[in-house]
PDB file of C-alpha atoms and ligand atoms in Angstrom:
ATOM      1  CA  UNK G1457       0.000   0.000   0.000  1.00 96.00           C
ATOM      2  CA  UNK G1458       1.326   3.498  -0.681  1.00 96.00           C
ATOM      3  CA  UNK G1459      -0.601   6.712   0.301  1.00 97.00           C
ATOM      4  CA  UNK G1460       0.039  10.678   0.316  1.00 95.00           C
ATOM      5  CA  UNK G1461      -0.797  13.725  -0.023  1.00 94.00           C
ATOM      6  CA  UNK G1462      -1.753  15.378  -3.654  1.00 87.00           C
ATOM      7  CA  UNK G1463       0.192  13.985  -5.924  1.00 85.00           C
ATOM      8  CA  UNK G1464       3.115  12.930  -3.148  1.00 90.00           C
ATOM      9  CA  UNK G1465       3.050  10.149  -1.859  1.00 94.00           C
ATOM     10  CA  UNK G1466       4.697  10.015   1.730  1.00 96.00           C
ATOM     11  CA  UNK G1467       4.423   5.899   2.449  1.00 97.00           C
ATOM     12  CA  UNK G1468       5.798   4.064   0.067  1.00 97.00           C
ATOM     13  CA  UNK G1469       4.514   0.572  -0.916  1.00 96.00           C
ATOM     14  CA  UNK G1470       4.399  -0.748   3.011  1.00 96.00           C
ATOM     15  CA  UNK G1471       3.246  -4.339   3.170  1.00 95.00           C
ATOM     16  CA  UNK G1472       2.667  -5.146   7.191  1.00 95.00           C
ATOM     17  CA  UNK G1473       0.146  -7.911   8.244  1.00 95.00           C
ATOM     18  CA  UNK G1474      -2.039  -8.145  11.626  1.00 97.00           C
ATOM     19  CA  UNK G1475      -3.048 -11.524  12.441  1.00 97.00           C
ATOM     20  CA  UNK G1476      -6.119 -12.381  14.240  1.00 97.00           C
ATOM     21  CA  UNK G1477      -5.882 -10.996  17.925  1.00 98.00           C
ATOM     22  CA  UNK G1478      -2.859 -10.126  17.979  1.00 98.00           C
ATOM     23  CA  UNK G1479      -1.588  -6.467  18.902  1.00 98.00           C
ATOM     24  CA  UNK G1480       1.118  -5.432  16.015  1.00 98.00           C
ATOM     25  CA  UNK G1481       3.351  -2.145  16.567  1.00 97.00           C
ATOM     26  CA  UNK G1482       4.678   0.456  13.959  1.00 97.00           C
ATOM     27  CA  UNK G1483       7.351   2.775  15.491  1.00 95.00           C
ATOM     28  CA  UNK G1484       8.593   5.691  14.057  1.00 93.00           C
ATOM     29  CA  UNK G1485       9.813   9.096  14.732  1.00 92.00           C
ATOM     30  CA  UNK G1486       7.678  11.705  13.877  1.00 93.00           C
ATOM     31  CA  UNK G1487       7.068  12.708  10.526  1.00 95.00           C
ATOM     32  CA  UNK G1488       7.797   9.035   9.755  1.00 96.00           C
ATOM     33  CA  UNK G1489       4.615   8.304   7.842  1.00 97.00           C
ATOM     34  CA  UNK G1490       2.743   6.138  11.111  1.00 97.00           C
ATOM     35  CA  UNK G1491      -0.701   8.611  11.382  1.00 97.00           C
ATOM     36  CA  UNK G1492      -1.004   8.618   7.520  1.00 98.00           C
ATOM     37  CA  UNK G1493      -0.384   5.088   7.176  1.00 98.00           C
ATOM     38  CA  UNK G1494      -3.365   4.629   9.649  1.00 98.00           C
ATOM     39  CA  UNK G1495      -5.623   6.942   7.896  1.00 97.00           C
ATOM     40  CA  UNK G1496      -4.848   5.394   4.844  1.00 97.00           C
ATOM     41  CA  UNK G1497      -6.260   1.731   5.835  1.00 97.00           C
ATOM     42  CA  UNK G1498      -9.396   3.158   7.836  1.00 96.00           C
ATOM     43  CA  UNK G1499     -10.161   5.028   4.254  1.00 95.00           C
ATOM     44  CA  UNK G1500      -9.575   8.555   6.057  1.00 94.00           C
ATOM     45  CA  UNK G1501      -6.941   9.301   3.120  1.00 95.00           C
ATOM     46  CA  UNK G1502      -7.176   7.802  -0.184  1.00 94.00           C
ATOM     47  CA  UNK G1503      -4.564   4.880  -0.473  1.00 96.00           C
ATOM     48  CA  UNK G1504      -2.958   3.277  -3.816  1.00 96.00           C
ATOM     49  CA  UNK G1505      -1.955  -1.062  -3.564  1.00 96.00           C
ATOM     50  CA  UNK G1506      -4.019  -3.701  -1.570  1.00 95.00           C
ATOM     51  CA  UNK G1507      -5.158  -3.540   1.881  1.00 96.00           C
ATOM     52  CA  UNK G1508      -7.300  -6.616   2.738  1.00 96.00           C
ATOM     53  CA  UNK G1509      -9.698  -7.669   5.722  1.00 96.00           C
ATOM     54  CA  UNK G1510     -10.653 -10.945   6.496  1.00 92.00           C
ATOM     55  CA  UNK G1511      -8.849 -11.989   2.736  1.00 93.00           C
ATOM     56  CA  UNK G1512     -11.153  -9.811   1.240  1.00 95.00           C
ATOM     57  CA  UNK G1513     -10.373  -5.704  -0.052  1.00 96.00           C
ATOM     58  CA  UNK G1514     -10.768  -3.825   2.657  1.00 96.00           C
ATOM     59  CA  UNK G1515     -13.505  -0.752   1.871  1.00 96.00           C
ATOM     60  CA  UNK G1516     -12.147   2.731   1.433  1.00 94.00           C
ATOM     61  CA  UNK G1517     -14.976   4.812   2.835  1.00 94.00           C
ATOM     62  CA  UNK G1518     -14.666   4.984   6.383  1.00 92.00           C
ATOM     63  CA  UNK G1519     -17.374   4.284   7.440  1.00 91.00           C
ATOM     64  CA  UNK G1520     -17.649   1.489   5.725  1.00 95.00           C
ATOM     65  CA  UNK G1521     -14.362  -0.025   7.134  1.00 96.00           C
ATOM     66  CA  UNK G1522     -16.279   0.896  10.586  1.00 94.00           C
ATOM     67  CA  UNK G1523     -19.114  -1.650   9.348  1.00 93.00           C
ATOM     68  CA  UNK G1524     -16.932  -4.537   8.242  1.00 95.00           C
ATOM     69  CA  UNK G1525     -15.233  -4.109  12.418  1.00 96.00           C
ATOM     70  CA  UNK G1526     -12.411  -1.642  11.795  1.00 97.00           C
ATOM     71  CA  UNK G1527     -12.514   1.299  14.524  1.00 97.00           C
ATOM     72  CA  UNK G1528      -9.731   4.099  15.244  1.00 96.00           C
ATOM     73  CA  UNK G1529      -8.651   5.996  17.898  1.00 97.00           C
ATOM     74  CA  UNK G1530      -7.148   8.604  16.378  1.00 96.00           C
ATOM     75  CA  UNK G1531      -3.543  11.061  17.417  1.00 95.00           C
ATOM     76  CA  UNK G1532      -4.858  13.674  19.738  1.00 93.00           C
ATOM     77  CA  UNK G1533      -7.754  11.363  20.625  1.00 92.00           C
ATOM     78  CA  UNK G1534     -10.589  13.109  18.901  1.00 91.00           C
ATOM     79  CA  UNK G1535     -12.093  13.689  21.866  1.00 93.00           C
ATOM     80  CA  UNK G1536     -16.191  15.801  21.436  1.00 95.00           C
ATOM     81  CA  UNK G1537     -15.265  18.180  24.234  1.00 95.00           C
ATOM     82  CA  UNK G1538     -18.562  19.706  24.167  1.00 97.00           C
ATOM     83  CA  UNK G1539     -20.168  16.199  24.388  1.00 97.00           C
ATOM     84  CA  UNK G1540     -21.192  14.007  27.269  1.00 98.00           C
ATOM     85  CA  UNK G1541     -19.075  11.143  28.150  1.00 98.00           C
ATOM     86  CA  UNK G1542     -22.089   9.111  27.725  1.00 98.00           C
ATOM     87  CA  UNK G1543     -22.635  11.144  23.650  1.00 97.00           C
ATOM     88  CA  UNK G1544     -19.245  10.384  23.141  1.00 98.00           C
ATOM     89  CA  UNK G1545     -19.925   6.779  23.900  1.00 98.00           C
ATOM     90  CA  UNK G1546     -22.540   6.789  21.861  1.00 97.00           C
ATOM     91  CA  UNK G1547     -21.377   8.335  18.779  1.00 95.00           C
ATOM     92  CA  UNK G1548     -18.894   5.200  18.391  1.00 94.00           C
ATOM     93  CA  UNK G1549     -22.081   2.718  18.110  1.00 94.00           C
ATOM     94  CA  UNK G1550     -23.328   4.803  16.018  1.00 89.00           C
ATOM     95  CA  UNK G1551     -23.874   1.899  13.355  1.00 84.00           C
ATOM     96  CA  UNK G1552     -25.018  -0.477  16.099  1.00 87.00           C
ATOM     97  CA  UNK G1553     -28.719  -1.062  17.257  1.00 89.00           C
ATOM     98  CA  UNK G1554     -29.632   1.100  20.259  1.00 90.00           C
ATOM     99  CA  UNK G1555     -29.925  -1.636  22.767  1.00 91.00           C
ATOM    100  CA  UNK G1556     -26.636  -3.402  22.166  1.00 93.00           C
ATOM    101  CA  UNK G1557     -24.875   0.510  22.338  1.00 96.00           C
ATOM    102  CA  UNK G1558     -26.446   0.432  26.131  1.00 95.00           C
ATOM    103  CA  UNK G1559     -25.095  -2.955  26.991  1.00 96.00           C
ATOM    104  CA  UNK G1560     -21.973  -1.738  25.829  1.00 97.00           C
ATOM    105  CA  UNK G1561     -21.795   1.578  27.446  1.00 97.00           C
ATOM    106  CA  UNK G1562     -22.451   0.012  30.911  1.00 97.00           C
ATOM    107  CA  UNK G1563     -19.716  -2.690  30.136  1.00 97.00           C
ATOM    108  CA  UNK G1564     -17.014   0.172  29.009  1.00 98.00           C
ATOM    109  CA  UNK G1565     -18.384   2.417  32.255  1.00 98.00           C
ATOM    110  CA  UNK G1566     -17.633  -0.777  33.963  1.00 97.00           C
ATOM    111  CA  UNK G1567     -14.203  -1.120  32.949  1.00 98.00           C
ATOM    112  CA  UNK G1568     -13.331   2.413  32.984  1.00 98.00           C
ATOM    113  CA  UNK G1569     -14.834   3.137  36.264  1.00 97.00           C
ATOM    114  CA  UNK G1570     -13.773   6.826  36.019  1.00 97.00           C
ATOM    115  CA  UNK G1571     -15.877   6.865  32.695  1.00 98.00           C
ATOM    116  CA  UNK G1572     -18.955   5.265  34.517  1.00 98.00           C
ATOM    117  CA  UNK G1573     -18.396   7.769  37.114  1.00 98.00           C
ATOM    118  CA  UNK G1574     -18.453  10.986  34.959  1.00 98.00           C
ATOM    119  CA  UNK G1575     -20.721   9.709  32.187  1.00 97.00           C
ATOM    120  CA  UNK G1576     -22.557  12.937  32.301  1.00 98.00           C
ATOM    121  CA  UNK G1577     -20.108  15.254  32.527  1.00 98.00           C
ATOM    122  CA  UNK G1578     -18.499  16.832  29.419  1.00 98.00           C
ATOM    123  CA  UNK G1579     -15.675  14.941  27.912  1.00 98.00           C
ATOM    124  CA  UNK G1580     -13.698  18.227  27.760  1.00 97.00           C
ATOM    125  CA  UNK G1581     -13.227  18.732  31.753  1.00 97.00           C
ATOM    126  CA  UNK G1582     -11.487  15.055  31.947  1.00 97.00           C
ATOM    127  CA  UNK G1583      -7.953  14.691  32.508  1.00 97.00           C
ATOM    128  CA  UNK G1584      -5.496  13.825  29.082  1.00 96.00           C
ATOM    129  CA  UNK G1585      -5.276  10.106  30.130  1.00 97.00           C
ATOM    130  CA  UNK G1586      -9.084  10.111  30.769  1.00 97.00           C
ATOM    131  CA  UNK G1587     -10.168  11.121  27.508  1.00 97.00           C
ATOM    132  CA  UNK G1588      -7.412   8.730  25.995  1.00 97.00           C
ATOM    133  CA  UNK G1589      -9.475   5.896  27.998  1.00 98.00           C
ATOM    134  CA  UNK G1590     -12.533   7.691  26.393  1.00 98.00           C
ATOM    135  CA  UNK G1591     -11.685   7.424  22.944  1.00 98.00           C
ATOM    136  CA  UNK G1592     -10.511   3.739  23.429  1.00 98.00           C
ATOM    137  CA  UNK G1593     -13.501   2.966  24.573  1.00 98.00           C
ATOM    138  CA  UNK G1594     -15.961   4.858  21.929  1.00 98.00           C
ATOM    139  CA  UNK G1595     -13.930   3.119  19.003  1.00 97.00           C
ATOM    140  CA  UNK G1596     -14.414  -0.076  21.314  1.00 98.00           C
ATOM    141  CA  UNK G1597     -18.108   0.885  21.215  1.00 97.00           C
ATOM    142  CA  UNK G1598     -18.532  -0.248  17.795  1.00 96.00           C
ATOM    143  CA  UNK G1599     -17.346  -3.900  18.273  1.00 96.00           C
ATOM    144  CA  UNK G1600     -14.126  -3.778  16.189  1.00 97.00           C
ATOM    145  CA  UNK G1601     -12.107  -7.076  15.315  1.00 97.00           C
ATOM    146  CA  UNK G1602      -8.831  -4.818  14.558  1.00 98.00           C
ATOM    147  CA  UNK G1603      -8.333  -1.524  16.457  1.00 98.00           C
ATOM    148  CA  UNK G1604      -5.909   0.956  15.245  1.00 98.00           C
ATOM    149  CA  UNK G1605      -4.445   3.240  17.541  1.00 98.00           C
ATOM    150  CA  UNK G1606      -2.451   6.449  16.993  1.00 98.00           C
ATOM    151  CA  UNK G1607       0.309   7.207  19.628  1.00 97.00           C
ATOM    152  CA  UNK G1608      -2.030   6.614  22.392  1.00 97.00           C
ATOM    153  CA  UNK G1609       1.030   7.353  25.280  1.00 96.00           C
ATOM    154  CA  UNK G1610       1.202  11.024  23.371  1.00 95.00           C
ATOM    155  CA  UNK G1611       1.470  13.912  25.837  1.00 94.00           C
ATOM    156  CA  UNK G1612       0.285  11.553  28.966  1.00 96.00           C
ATOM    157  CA  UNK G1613       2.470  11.328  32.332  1.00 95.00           C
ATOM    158  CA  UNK G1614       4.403   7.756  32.368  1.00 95.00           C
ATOM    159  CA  UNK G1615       1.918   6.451  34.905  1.00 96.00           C
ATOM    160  CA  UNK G1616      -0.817   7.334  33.184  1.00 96.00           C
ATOM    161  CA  UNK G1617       0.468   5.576  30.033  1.00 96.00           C
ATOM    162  CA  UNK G1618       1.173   2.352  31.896  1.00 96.00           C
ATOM    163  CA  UNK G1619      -2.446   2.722  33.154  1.00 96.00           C
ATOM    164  CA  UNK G1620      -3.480   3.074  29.332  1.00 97.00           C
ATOM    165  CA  UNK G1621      -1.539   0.300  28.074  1.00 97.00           C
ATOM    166  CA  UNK G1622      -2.266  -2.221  30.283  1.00 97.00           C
ATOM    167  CA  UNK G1623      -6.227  -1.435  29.151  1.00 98.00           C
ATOM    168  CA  UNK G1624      -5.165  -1.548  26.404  1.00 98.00           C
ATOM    169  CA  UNK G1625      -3.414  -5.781  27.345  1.00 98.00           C
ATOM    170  CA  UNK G1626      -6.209  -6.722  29.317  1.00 98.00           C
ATOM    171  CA  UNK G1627      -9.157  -5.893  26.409  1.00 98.00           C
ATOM    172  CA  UNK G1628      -7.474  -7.580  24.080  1.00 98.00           C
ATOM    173  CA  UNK G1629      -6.725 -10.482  25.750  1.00 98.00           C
ATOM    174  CA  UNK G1630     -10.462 -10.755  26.791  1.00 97.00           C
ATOM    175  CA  UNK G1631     -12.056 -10.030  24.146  1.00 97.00           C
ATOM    176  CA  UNK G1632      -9.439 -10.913  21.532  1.00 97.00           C
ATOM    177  CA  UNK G1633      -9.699  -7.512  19.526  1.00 98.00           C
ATOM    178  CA  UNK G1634      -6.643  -6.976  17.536  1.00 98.00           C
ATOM    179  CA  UNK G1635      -4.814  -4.514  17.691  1.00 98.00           C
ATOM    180  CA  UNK G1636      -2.458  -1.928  15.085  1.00 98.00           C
ATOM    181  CA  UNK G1637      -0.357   0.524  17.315  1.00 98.00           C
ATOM    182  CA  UNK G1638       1.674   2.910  15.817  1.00 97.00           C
ATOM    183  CA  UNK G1639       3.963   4.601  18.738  1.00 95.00           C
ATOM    184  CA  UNK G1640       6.970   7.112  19.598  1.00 90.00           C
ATOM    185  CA  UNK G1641       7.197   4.958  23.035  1.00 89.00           C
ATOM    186  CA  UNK G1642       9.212   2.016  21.104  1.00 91.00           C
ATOM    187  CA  UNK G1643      10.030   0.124  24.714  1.00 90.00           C
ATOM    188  CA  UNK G1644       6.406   0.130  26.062  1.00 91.00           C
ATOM    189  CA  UNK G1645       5.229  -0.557  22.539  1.00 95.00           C
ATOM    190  CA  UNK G1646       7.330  -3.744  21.985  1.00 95.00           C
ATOM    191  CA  UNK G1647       6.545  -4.863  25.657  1.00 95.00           C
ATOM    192  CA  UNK G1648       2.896  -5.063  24.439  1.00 96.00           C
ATOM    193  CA  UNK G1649       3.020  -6.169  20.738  1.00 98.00           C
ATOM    194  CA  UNK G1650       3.529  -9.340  19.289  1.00 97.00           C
ATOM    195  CA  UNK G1651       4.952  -7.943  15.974  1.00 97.00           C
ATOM    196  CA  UNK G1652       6.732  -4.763  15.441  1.00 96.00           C
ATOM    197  CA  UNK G1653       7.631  -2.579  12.450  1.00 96.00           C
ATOM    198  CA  UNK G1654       9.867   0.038  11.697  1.00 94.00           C
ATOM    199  CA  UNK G1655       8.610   2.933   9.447  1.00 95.00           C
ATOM    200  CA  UNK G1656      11.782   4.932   8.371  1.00 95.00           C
ATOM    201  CA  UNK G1657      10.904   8.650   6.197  1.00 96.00           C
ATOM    202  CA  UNK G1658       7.560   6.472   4.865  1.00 97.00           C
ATOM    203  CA  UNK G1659       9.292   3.075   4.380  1.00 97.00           C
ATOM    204  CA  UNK G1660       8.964  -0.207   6.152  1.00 96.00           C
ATOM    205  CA  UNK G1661      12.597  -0.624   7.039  1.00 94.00           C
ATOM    206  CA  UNK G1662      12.279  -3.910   9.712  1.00 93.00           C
ATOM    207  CA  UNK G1663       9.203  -6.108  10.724  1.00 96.00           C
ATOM    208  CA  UNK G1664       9.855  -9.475  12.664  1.00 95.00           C
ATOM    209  CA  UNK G1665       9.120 -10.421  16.349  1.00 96.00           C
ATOM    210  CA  UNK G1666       8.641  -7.507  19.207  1.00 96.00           C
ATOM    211  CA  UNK G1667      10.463  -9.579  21.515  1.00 94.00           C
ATOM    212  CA  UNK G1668      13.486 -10.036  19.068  1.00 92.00           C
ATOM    213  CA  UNK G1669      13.124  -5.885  18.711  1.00 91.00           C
ATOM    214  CA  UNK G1670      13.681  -5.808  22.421  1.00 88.00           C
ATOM    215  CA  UNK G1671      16.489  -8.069  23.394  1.00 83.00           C
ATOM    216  CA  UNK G1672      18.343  -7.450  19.752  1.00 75.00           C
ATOM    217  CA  UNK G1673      20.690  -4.960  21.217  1.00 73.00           C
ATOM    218  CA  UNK G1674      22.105  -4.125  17.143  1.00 66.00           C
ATOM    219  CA  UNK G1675      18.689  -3.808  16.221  1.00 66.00           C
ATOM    220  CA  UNK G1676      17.597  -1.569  19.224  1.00 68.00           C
ATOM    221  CA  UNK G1677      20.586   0.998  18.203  1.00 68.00           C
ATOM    222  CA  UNK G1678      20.100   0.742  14.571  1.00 65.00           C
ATOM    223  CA  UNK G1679      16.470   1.551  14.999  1.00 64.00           C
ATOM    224  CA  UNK G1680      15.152   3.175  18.285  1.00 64.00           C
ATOM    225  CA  UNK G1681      18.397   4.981  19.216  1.00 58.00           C
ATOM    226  CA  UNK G1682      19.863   2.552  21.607  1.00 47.00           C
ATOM    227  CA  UNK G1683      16.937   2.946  24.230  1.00 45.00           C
TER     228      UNK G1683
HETATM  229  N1  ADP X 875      -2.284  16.996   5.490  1.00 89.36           N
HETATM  230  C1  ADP X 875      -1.046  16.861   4.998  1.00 89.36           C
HETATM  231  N2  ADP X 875      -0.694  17.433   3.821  1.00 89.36           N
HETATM  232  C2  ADP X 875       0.558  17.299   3.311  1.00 89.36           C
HETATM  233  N3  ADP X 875       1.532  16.610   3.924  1.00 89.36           N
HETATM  234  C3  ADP X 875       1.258  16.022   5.096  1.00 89.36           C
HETATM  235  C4  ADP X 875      -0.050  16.113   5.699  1.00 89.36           C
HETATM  236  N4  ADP X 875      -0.031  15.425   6.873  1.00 89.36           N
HETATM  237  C5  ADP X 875       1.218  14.932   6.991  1.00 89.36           C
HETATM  238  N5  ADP X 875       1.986  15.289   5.938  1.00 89.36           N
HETATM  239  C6  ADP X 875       3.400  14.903   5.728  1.00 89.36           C
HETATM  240  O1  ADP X 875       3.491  13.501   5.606  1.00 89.36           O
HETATM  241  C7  ADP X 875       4.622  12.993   6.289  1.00 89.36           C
HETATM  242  C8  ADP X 875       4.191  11.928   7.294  1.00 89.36           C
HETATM  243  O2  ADP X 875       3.351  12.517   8.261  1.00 89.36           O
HETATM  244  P1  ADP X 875       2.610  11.655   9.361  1.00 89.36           P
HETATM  245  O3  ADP X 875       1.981  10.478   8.724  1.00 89.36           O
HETATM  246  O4  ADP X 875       1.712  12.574  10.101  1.00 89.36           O
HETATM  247  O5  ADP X 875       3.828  11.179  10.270  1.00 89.36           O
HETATM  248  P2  ADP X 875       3.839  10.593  11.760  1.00 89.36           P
HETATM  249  O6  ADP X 875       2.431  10.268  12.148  1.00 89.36           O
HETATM  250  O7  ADP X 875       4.724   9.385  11.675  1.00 89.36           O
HETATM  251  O8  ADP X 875       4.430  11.645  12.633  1.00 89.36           O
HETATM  252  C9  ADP X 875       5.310  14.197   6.928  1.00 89.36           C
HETATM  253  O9  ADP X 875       6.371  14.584   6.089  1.00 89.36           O
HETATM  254  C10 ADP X 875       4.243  15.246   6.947  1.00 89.36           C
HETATM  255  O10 ADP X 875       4.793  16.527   6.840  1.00 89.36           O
HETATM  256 MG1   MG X 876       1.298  10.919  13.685  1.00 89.36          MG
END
């Protein structure tokens, strides 16, 4: 798949694959390509090449990848400030029959309790790493099979991240939602995934095992500056 801007493009023909349940990472510094590779498979951006779902092309309306079980939480969280918790909830079942959305909004309330707690206030007076739990949890709202996430540790406190990422460990391991994380915060990131990639100025420059990311000590320098 390669996608851009105008005639540009700025990823160049990255092939990457996320199997079933399994949480997948793409580092990359910034500028690297890893929010418009996102936007490219959730049909945000238009895209050149093959991305496929389930063996078959995935759609490249959005909200069409939305209906096959593709959801995204997007860089910056895309928070509706002005919007209830409970609207914001809401908004990410929007394709979903009203009864199931409730189901789901008490189990998300449930697991977020500081979501259930302040389900009525507006989503702009919560904290940075609440509102990242809030816009997990709307794109969660929609009953995704693959997730993709855009540097969901960006501009939170270290404890807050941990907090976020081990939501992020537990859902998927109960639920079995996969999971595409593209991340700045290469050690946390690897500690999470299964399978890692390296996006390099818009090319795919190393994919193989996370763990074999972490304890390859050439590989760490070569790629995430020896941290
Ligand atoms: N809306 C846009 N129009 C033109 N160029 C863009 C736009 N958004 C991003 N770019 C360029 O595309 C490249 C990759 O950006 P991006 O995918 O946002 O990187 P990352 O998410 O890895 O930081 C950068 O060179 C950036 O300047
Ligand atoms: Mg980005």
């Amino acid at each position: 798949m390669s996608a851009g801007y105008g005639a540009a493009d700025v990823v160049h023909r990255i092939s990457l694959d996320v199997a079933e349940g399994e949480i997948a990472v793409v580092l990359g510094a910034n500028g690297a390509g890893k929010t418009t590779t996102l936007r490219a498979i959730s049909g945000v951006l238009a895209r050149s090449g093959v991305v496929q779902f389930d063996g078959r092309p995935m759609p490249t309306r959005p909200e069409d990848t939305v209906r096959v079980g593709l959801s995204m939480v997007p860089q910056g969280r895309g928070t509706l400030t002005e919007l209830t918790v409970l609207e914001n909830l809401l908004v990410g079942a929007a394709v979903r029959p009203r009864h199931e959305a409730d189901a789901d909004v008490e189990k998300w309330c449930g697991f977020f309790p500081v979501l259930g707690e302040r389900r009525e206030q507006k989503a702009g007076s919560l904290s940075g790493g609440e509102q990242q739990m809030l816009a997990i949890a709307r794109a969660l709202m929609a009953r995704p099979r693959l997730v993709l996430l855009d540097e969901p540790s960006l501009g939170l406190a270290p404890i807050v991240v941990q907090r976020v990422f081990a939501a992020l460990a537990d859902i998927n391991a109960t639920d079995g939602t996969s999971m595409l994380i593209v991340e700045q915060n290469a050690d946390l990131a690897l500690r999470l995934a299964r399978s890692a990639h390296v996006l390099e100025a818009g090319r795919l420059v190393a994919s193989g095992a996370a763990a074999d990311f972490l304890d390859d000590d050439r590989v760490r320098s070569a790629y995430l500056g020896g941290r």
